[in-house]
Short mmCIF file of C-alpha atoms in Angstrom, two decimals:
data_model
loop_
_atom_site.label_atom_id
_atom_site.label_comp_id
_atom_site.label_asym_id
_atom_site.label_seq_id
_atom_site.Cartn_x
_atom_site.Cartn_y
_atom_site.Cartn_z
CA MET A 1 122.66 113.75 118.87
CA ARG A 2 123.54 114.56 115.27
CA GLN A 3 122.48 111.12 114.15
CA ARG A 4 119.15 111.40 115.96
CA ASN A 5 118.44 114.80 114.39
CA ARG A 6 119.30 113.52 110.94
CA GLY A 7 116.95 110.63 111.53
CA ARG A 8 114.13 112.90 112.62
CA VAL A 9 114.41 115.07 109.50
CA ALA A 10 114.63 112.00 107.27
CA LEU A 11 111.55 110.58 108.96
CA ALA A 12 109.71 113.90 108.44
CA ALA A 13 110.58 113.83 104.75
CA ALA A 14 109.48 110.21 104.46
CA ALA A 15 106.22 110.96 106.26
CA ALA A 16 105.51 113.88 103.94
CA MET A 17 106.24 111.69 100.91
CA CYS A 18 103.91 109.00 102.25
CA ALA A 19 101.23 111.63 102.80
CA ALA A 20 101.67 112.83 99.22
CA ALA A 21 101.27 109.30 97.95
CA ALA A 22 98.14 108.81 100.03
CA LEU A 23 96.36 112.01 98.97
CA PRO A 24 94.68 111.12 95.67
CA GLY A 25 91.53 110.01 97.48
CA GLN A 26 89.10 107.16 97.38
CA ALA A 27 89.79 104.41 94.84
CA PHE A 28 87.05 102.59 92.97
CA ALA A 29 86.85 99.65 90.62
CA ALA A 30 87.25 100.10 86.87
CA GLY A 31 83.93 101.00 85.25
CA GLU A 32 82.31 101.86 88.60
CA LEU A 33 81.12 105.38 89.36
CA ALA A 34 83.46 107.23 91.71
CA ALA A 35 82.29 107.11 95.30
CA TYR A 36 81.98 110.29 97.32
CA THR A 37 85.54 111.31 98.20
CA PHE A 38 85.65 112.28 101.85
CA ASP A 39 88.19 114.83 102.98
CA PRO A 40 91.29 112.71 103.82
CA GLY A 41 91.82 114.90 106.88
CA ALA A 42 88.41 113.99 108.31
CA LYS A 43 88.52 112.48 111.79
CA GLU A 44 86.28 109.54 112.67
CA ILE A 45 83.69 110.50 115.28
CA ASP A 46 80.58 108.84 116.68
CA GLY A 47 77.44 110.79 117.43
CA ALA A 48 75.92 110.18 120.86
CA GLU A 49 72.31 109.32 121.60
CA ALA A 50 72.63 111.16 124.95
CA SER A 51 73.78 114.79 124.89
CA THR A 52 75.92 114.24 128.00
CA ASP A 53 77.98 111.66 126.07
CA ALA A 54 78.59 113.88 123.02
CA SER A 55 82.10 114.31 121.64
CA ALA A 56 83.39 117.85 121.11
CA LEU A 57 83.99 119.34 117.65
CA THR A 58 86.96 121.65 117.06
CA PRO A 59 86.78 124.83 114.90
CA GLY A 60 88.33 124.41 111.46
CA SER A 61 88.03 120.62 111.58
CA VAL A 62 86.33 118.01 109.38
CA TYR A 63 84.80 114.80 110.72
CA LYS A 64 83.33 111.60 109.33
CA SER A 65 80.40 109.98 111.09
CA SER A 66 77.25 108.02 110.19
CA ILE A 67 73.55 107.97 111.03
CA LYS A 68 70.81 105.31 110.89
CA PRO A 69 67.15 105.83 109.96
CA GLY A 70 65.31 107.66 112.72
CA GLU A 71 68.46 108.35 114.74
CA LYS A 72 69.06 111.57 116.66
CA LEU A 73 72.75 112.13 117.31
CA TYR A 74 74.50 114.72 119.45
CA TYR A 75 77.89 116.41 119.11
CA ARG A 76 79.24 119.11 121.43
CA LEU A 77 80.50 122.66 120.86
CA ASN A 78 82.38 124.82 123.35
CA LEU A 79 81.59 128.40 122.33
CA ASP A 80 82.75 131.80 123.52
CA ALA A 81 80.54 134.88 123.72
CA LYS A 82 81.81 136.64 120.58
CA THR A 83 82.21 134.15 117.69
CA ASN A 84 79.70 133.02 115.08
CA ALA A 85 79.82 129.23 114.68
CA TYR A 86 78.69 127.09 111.73
CA VAL A 87 78.34 123.29 111.67
CA SER A 88 77.44 121.60 108.38
CA ALA A 89 76.55 118.00 107.63
CA VAL A 90 76.79 116.35 104.22
CA ALA A 91 74.61 113.22 104.16
CA VAL A 92 75.84 110.54 101.76
CA PRO A 93 73.50 107.55 101.25
CA ARG A 94 75.47 104.35 100.87
CA GLY A 95 75.22 102.30 97.71
CA GLY A 96 72.65 104.55 96.05
CA GLY A 97 69.81 103.06 98.09
CA ARG A 98 66.20 104.08 97.60
CA VAL A 99 65.09 107.41 99.11
CA ALA A 100 61.70 109.13 99.26
CA TYR A 101 60.39 112.71 99.00
CA GLY A 102 60.62 113.63 102.69
CA ASP A 103 63.83 111.75 103.47
CA GLY A 104 66.70 113.84 104.72
CA ILE A 105 68.46 115.33 107.73
CA THR A 106 67.89 118.24 110.08
CA VAL A 107 70.82 119.98 111.78
CA SER A 108 70.28 122.26 114.78
CA ILE A 109 72.45 123.98 117.38
CA ARG A 110 70.98 124.16 120.91
CA ASP A 111 72.07 125.65 124.19
CA SER A 112 72.41 123.69 127.43
CA THR A 113 68.67 124.11 128.16
CA ASP A 114 67.80 122.77 124.68
CA LEU A 115 66.72 126.15 123.33
CA GLN A 116 67.30 126.14 119.58
CA CYS A 117 69.80 128.66 118.17
CA SER A 118 69.05 127.71 114.57
CA SER A 119 67.88 124.75 112.51
CA GLU A 120 68.09 123.87 108.82
CA ASN A 121 67.19 120.73 106.89
CA ALA A 122 68.13 119.01 103.64
CA ARG A 123 65.55 116.89 101.78
CA PHE A 124 65.56 114.92 98.55
CA GLU A 125 62.15 116.35 97.62
CA SER A 126 60.74 115.53 94.16
CA ALA A 127 64.10 114.27 92.88
CA GLU A 128 63.75 110.97 94.74
CA PHE A 129 67.16 109.48 94.06
CA ALA A 130 70.19 109.10 96.30
CA ARG A 131 72.89 111.77 96.15
CA PRO A 132 74.93 113.83 98.62
CA ILE A 133 72.81 116.54 100.28
CA THR A 134 74.02 119.20 102.71
CA THR A 135 72.76 121.69 105.26
CA TYR A 136 74.09 123.62 108.26
CA ALA A 137 73.12 125.25 111.53
CA TYR A 138 74.72 128.23 113.23
CA ARG A 139 75.04 130.23 116.44
CA ILE A 140 75.12 133.95 115.60
CA MET A 141 76.07 136.71 118.02
CA ASP A 142 73.37 139.40 117.96
CA LYS A 143 73.22 142.29 120.44
CA GLY A 144 69.49 142.50 119.91
CA SER A 145 68.92 138.92 121.02
CA SER A 146 69.21 137.13 124.34
CA LEU A 147 69.09 133.65 122.80
CA CYS A 148 72.31 131.62 122.53
CA GLN A 149 74.55 134.59 123.35
CA GLU A 150 76.35 133.18 126.38
CA ALA A 151 79.69 131.38 126.40
CA GLY A 152 79.46 127.71 127.31
CA THR A 153 78.54 124.24 126.08
CA TYR A 154 76.19 123.89 123.11
CA ASN A 155 74.86 120.80 121.35
CA VAL A 156 74.71 119.99 117.66
CA LEU A 157 71.76 117.69 117.00
CA ILE A 158 71.53 115.78 113.70
CA GLU A 159 68.26 113.98 112.99
CA ARG A 160 67.55 111.64 110.11
CA GLU A 161 64.11 111.04 108.67
CA SER A 162 63.47 108.10 106.34
CA LYS A 163 60.25 106.54 105.09
CA GLU A 164 59.55 102.87 105.72
CA THR A 165 59.88 102.23 101.98
CA SER A 166 63.36 103.77 101.88
CA ALA A 167 66.59 101.78 102.11
CA PRO A 168 67.45 101.10 105.79
CA ASP A 169 71.21 101.48 105.28
CA GLU A 170 73.26 103.93 107.31
CA TRP A 171 74.15 107.23 105.69
CA ASP A 172 77.68 108.54 106.00
CA LEU A 173 78.07 112.06 107.36
CA GLU A 174 80.82 114.58 106.63
CA LEU A 175 80.76 117.25 109.34
CA ARG A 176 82.50 120.61 109.30
CA TYR A 177 82.79 123.18 112.06
CA GLU A 178 83.81 126.68 111.00
CA SER A 179 84.11 129.93 112.95
CA GLU A 180 83.28 133.18 111.20
CA PRO A 181 85.98 135.89 111.49
CA GLN A 182 85.41 138.97 113.61
CA LEU A 183 84.09 142.11 111.95
CA LYS A 184 86.22 145.21 111.46
CA ALA A 185 83.46 147.47 112.75
CA ALA A 186 80.45 145.52 113.98
CA GLY A 187 78.47 148.63 114.94
CA SER A 188 78.59 150.08 111.41
CA MET A 189 77.33 146.96 109.58
CA PRO A 190 73.81 147.01 108.07
CA THR A 191 71.29 144.97 110.03
CA HIS A 192 68.68 144.62 107.29
CA ALA A 193 68.85 142.51 104.15
CA PRO A 194 68.67 144.30 100.79
CA GLU A 195 65.18 144.47 99.35
CA ASP A 196 66.13 144.31 95.68
CA TRP A 197 69.06 143.45 93.44
CA PRO A 198 69.75 142.77 89.74
CA SER A 199 67.49 139.80 89.07
CA ALA A 200 67.75 139.41 85.30
CA SER A 201 69.96 136.51 84.26
CA PRO A 202 72.92 137.79 82.21
CA VAL A 203 73.56 136.76 78.65
CA PRO A 204 75.43 133.44 78.94
CA PRO A 205 79.01 133.20 77.68
CA THR A 206 79.25 132.51 73.95
CA ALA A 207 82.86 131.34 73.75
CA THR A 208 83.72 127.82 72.64
CA PRO A 209 83.16 125.52 75.63
CA GLN A 210 86.28 124.36 77.42
CA LYS A 211 86.50 120.88 78.86
CA ARG A 212 86.68 120.23 82.60
CA SER A 213 86.26 117.08 84.70
CA GLY A 214 84.01 117.49 87.71
CA GLY A 215 84.96 116.07 91.10
CA SER A 216 83.15 113.53 93.24
CA SER A 217 82.78 115.65 96.41
CA TYR A 218 83.31 119.06 97.96
CA PHE A 219 86.90 118.09 98.72
CA ASP A 220 87.86 117.50 95.09
CA ALA A 221 85.43 119.89 93.38
CA THR A 222 86.82 121.33 90.14
CA GLY A 223 87.46 125.06 89.91
CA LEU A 224 85.43 127.10 87.40
CA GLU A 225 85.19 130.78 86.53
CA THR A 226 82.91 132.72 84.18
CA GLY A 227 82.63 130.69 80.98
CA GLU A 228 81.06 127.71 79.28
CA TRP A 229 82.38 124.37 80.51
CA GLN A 230 81.83 120.96 78.97
CA GLU A 231 82.19 117.95 81.26
CA LYS A 232 85.01 115.83 79.75
CA GLY A 233 83.38 112.47 80.24
CA GLY A 234 79.77 113.59 80.27
CA ILE A 235 77.57 112.60 83.20
CA LYS A 236 76.40 109.04 83.85
CA PRO A 237 73.06 108.03 85.36
CA GLY A 238 73.34 108.07 89.15
CA GLN A 239 76.49 110.24 89.09
CA THR A 240 77.02 113.48 91.03
CA LEU A 241 79.68 115.92 89.80
CA PHE A 242 81.07 118.78 91.92
CA TYR A 243 82.48 122.13 90.83
CA ARG A 244 83.42 125.29 92.74
CA VAL A 245 83.40 128.96 91.80
CA PRO A 246 85.04 131.85 93.71
CA VAL A 247 82.45 134.54 94.43
CA ASP A 248 83.65 137.68 96.19
CA TRP A 249 81.82 140.35 98.19
CA GLY A 250 79.36 142.23 96.00
CA GLN A 251 79.37 139.60 93.25
CA GLN A 252 76.49 137.49 91.91
CA ILE A 253 76.68 133.97 90.57
CA PHE A 254 74.50 132.59 87.78
CA ALA A 255 74.61 128.99 86.57
CA THR A 256 72.89 126.85 83.95
CA ALA A 257 73.20 123.13 83.22
CA ASP A 258 72.57 121.89 79.67
CA LEU A 259 71.99 118.19 79.04
CA SER A 260 72.53 117.00 75.48
CA ASN A 261 70.19 114.84 73.42
CA ASN A 262 70.25 111.03 73.52
CA ASN A 263 68.70 109.20 70.56
CA ALA A 264 68.34 105.87 72.37
CA SER A 265 64.75 106.67 73.39
CA ASP A 266 62.12 109.37 73.76
CA GLU A 267 60.87 108.17 77.16
CA PHE A 268 59.76 111.04 79.40
CA ILE A 269 61.53 111.29 82.79
CA GLY A 270 60.10 113.98 85.05
CA ASN A 271 63.00 114.45 87.49
CA ALA A 272 66.09 113.67 85.47
CA LEU A 273 68.68 116.14 86.75
CA VAL A 274 69.32 118.37 89.77
CA LEU A 275 71.59 121.44 89.80
CA SER A 276 72.46 122.64 93.32
CA LEU A 277 74.41 125.53 94.82
CA ASP A 278 76.01 125.52 98.31
CA ASN A 279 77.95 128.24 100.10
CA PRO A 280 81.53 128.26 101.52
CA ALA A 281 80.35 126.82 104.87
CA HIS A 282 78.52 124.03 102.98
CA GLY A 283 75.15 125.53 103.71
CA HIS A 284 72.59 124.87 100.98
CA VAL A 285 71.71 127.93 98.89
CA ASP A 286 69.33 126.75 96.17
CA SER A 287 68.49 123.93 93.76
CA ALA A 288 67.21 124.08 90.20
CA MET A 289 64.84 121.18 89.62
CA PRO A 290 63.14 119.36 88.23
CA LEU A 291 64.64 119.07 84.78
CA SER A 292 62.51 116.74 82.71
CA TYR A 293 64.11 114.75 79.91
CA SER A 294 62.79 112.98 76.85
CA GLY A 295 65.94 112.44 74.81
CA LYS A 296 66.04 116.01 73.49
CA PRO A 297 68.38 118.82 74.63
CA ALA A 298 67.26 120.17 78.01
CA SER A 299 68.37 123.04 80.22
CA VAL A 300 67.86 124.20 83.81
CA SER A 301 69.09 127.35 85.61
CA LEU A 302 69.40 128.58 89.17
CA ASP A 303 67.05 131.40 90.07
CA PRO A 304 68.80 134.79 90.24
CA LEU A 305 70.45 135.25 93.63
CA PRO A 306 71.56 138.47 95.36
CA PRO A 307 75.15 139.69 95.39
CA VAL A 308 77.20 138.31 98.29
CA ALA A 309 76.67 140.57 101.31
CA TYR A 310 77.05 140.22 105.06
CA GLU A 311 73.55 141.62 105.64
CA ASN A 312 71.91 138.91 103.51
CA ARG A 313 71.81 136.84 106.72
CA TYR A 314 68.91 138.97 107.96
CA ASP A 315 66.59 137.87 105.14
CA SER A 316 63.89 135.30 105.91
CA ASN A 317 64.35 133.65 102.51
CA SER A 318 66.82 130.79 103.02
CA SER A 319 68.37 131.19 99.55
CA VAL A 320 69.07 134.89 100.12
CA ASN A 321 70.14 134.23 103.70
CA ALA A 322 72.80 131.76 102.57
CA MET A 323 74.54 134.33 100.31
CA ARG A 324 76.15 135.81 103.42
CA PHE A 325 79.87 135.46 102.82
CA ALA A 326 82.50 135.39 100.10
CA GLY A 327 84.50 132.31 99.17
CA TRP A 328 84.14 129.15 97.12
CA TYR A 329 80.54 128.42 96.12
CA TYR A 330 79.89 124.80 95.16
CA LEU A 331 77.85 123.63 92.19
CA SER A 332 76.77 119.99 92.02
CA VAL A 333 74.94 118.19 89.23
CA THR A 334 73.25 114.81 89.64
CA LEU A 335 71.71 112.72 86.85
CA SER A 336 68.94 110.40 87.99
CA PRO A 337 69.74 106.66 87.88
CA GLN A 338 66.29 106.23 86.28
CA VAL A 339 67.76 107.62 83.07
CA ALA A 340 69.68 104.35 82.59
CA LYS A 341 66.47 102.32 82.23
CA SER A 342 65.47 104.14 79.07
CA TYR A 343 68.71 105.61 77.76
CA GLY A 344 71.38 103.15 78.87
CA ASP A 345 74.39 103.50 81.15
CA LYS A 346 76.49 105.62 78.84
CA ALA A 347 77.33 109.18 79.83
CA ILE A 348 75.30 112.03 78.35
CA PRO A 349 77.16 115.21 77.35
CA LEU A 350 76.79 117.96 79.97
CA THR A 351 77.63 121.66 79.71
CA LEU A 352 77.73 124.21 82.52
CA LYS A 353 77.40 127.93 81.84
CA VAL A 354 78.72 130.04 84.71
CA LYS A 355 78.65 133.81 85.08
CA VAL A 356 80.06 135.80 88.02
CA GLU A 357 79.03 139.45 87.78
CA GLY A 358 79.89 142.53 89.80
CA LYS A 359 82.99 144.28 91.07
CA ALA A 360 84.61 142.62 94.07
CA GLY A 361 84.18 144.63 97.27
CA ASP A 362 86.13 144.82 100.51
CA SER A 363 85.88 142.19 103.18
CA PRO A 364 84.03 143.23 106.36
CA TYR A 365 86.29 140.99 108.45
CA THR A 366 89.48 141.80 110.27
CA GLY A 367 92.61 139.82 109.46
CA ASP A 368 92.73 136.60 107.44
CA ALA A 369 89.17 135.51 106.62
CA GLY A 370 90.17 131.95 105.65
CA ILE A 371 87.43 130.14 103.70
CA PHE A 372 85.26 133.27 103.82
CA SER A 373 87.39 135.14 101.30
CA VAL A 374 88.55 135.04 97.69
CA THR A 375 92.31 135.24 97.16
CA GLN A 376 94.37 135.57 94.00
CA ASP A 377 95.35 131.92 94.43
CA ASP A 378 91.64 131.01 94.39
CA LYS A 379 91.13 132.92 91.16
CA ASP A 380 94.16 131.22 89.61
CA MET A 381 92.89 127.79 90.64
CA ALA A 382 89.48 128.53 89.10
CA ARG A 383 91.11 129.71 85.88
CA LYS A 384 93.27 126.57 85.68
CA GLY A 385 90.44 124.23 86.68
CA GLN A 386 92.29 122.96 89.73
CA LYS A 387 90.68 121.00 92.52
CA SER A 388 91.16 121.66 96.22
CA SER A 389 92.68 118.18 96.46
CA GLN A 390 95.36 119.30 93.99
CA ALA A 391 96.10 122.27 96.22
CA ALA A 392 96.46 119.88 99.15
CA ARG A 393 98.91 117.76 97.17
CA SER A 394 100.84 120.88 96.18
CA ASP A 395 101.12 121.93 99.83
CA THR A 396 102.31 118.45 100.75
CA MET A 397 104.95 118.43 98.01
CA LYS A 398 106.18 121.78 99.30
CA ALA A 399 106.51 120.14 102.70
CA VAL A 400 108.42 117.29 101.07
CA GLY A 401 110.74 119.81 99.44
CA VAL A 402 111.33 121.68 102.68
CA ALA A 403 111.93 118.42 104.53
CA GLY A 404 114.30 117.27 101.81
CA ILE A 405 116.23 120.53 101.86
CA GLY A 406 116.34 120.33 105.64
CA ALA A 407 117.65 116.78 105.58
CA GLY A 408 120.30 117.68 102.98
CA SER A 409 121.39 120.73 104.97
CA VAL A 410 121.72 118.69 108.14
CA LEU A 411 123.81 116.05 106.35
CA VAL A 412 126.14 118.66 104.80
CA LEU A 413 126.47 120.49 108.11
CA GLY A 414 127.11 117.21 109.92
CA LEU A 415 129.83 116.28 107.45
CA GLY A 416 131.52 119.66 107.93
CA VAL A 417 131.41 119.37 111.73
CA TRP A 418 132.71 115.80 111.53
CA THR A 419 135.69 116.94 109.40
CA LEU A 420 136.49 119.86 111.68
CA LEU A 421 136.38 117.75 114.85
CA ALA A 422 138.46 115.04 113.23
CA ARG A 423 141.15 117.55 112.31
CA ARG A 424 141.18 119.02 115.81
CA ARG A 425 141.42 115.57 117.37
CA ALA A 426 144.23 114.69 115.00
CA ALA A 427 146.04 117.92 115.91
CA THR A 428 145.94 117.12 119.63
CA THR A 429 147.11 113.52 119.23
CA ALA A 430 149.74 113.89 116.47
CA PRO A 431 153.35 112.99 117.39
CA ALA A 432 156.03 115.69 117.42
CA GLY A 433 158.05 116.15 114.30
CA PRO A 434 157.23 116.64 110.65
CA PRO A 435 154.03 115.22 109.23
CA ALA A 436 154.02 111.87 107.49
CA GLU A 437 154.76 112.11 103.81
CA GLY A 438 151.65 112.34 101.64
CA GLN A 439 149.31 112.76 104.65
CA PRO A 440 147.66 115.86 106.09
CA TYR A 441 149.07 116.99 109.40
CA GLY A 442 148.36 114.33 112.00
CA GLY A 443 147.35 111.67 109.45
CA PRO A 444 143.82 110.58 108.45
CA PRO A 445 140.83 111.18 110.71
CA GLN A 446 140.46 108.57 113.43
CA ALA A 447 137.44 106.28 113.49
CA TRP A 448 134.56 107.35 115.76
#
């Protein structure tokens, strides 16, 4: 029994070490742009063409799927009658294939009679170049509504639209299903969105820019706080860089992307760069585009957004509506691959100016709010520029340490028990008379 237990602990430690080694993410060839790094915890799942064949999604889980042009795929939710549910889909075109203005995905949640709880879409719009795009749908509990309020089976429907001139390749999908925490006092919460808020962009930070390296996905987005941040390697044509900023209740986020000059040409490119903002549930908030470029310094900013507030969800404006909970807000910047034709493949210097304003307020939720909160650890990670993937590695190494300590403790304890039993056995089997010279009483421990 002792040997089996020691083996189990050793195996646990080895498994944790293997997991730590496997965490860094998706490898890519030297000189090639980093591919989108999917969450390593994502489970493979196939969407179903028939709703009755749909696989169920689990709250708090991440999934990897795919969708072809024109496909309509179903996934299943089992919902209670009290919890708000959010399902997001990040669409990742493979190989940077051609996309058109109206190409994109629509995500909706529907009840068993196909009545629509909500529907949102993500489109490439005027920036007609491949990049990760995201949107979500939700089922919200509302005492004033009779739609989608019952417990039972619901369907998530993801639809892809692609023009005939677009690349026919499958798009990868990264799906997330999150449940919103319960409110402390639901009856006392405002039920109308604010009508006004500070809308003047603040004076941008004037400190010397610090260098940060953006990530290649939501999973490994680089933490930022208020400040001016220069991308270490610049941004290459066709590349998308991800960053994340903790924004608490009552706080506003402002962001600007500055693209440096490039003297290789003065060719005018109308849609050269896109700056996007997404919320903690990976719902799209807003995009700043187009940024035109002609080899001179250029800048683009997000429109002023309201402070984070629970009641923002009641606004008809999708950008205001999406500022509904605290947590990590994700900034992504994509440089059009068309830039390479006139300016070459080399990276162009990129600077992000980020400002988070306002005093942090109290959470309206009861208990641990999970991703819908800002903790001191989050603030520390933003200050240090850490990625969520680094946090995952840190957690794994802690597990390795615990497993290692556990294995060492078991071995030491086992040795002590072995010695004690050996001495007792020796005591019961030792011959009468004085002990042998130079040996402990009863002689050496007997072999097991």
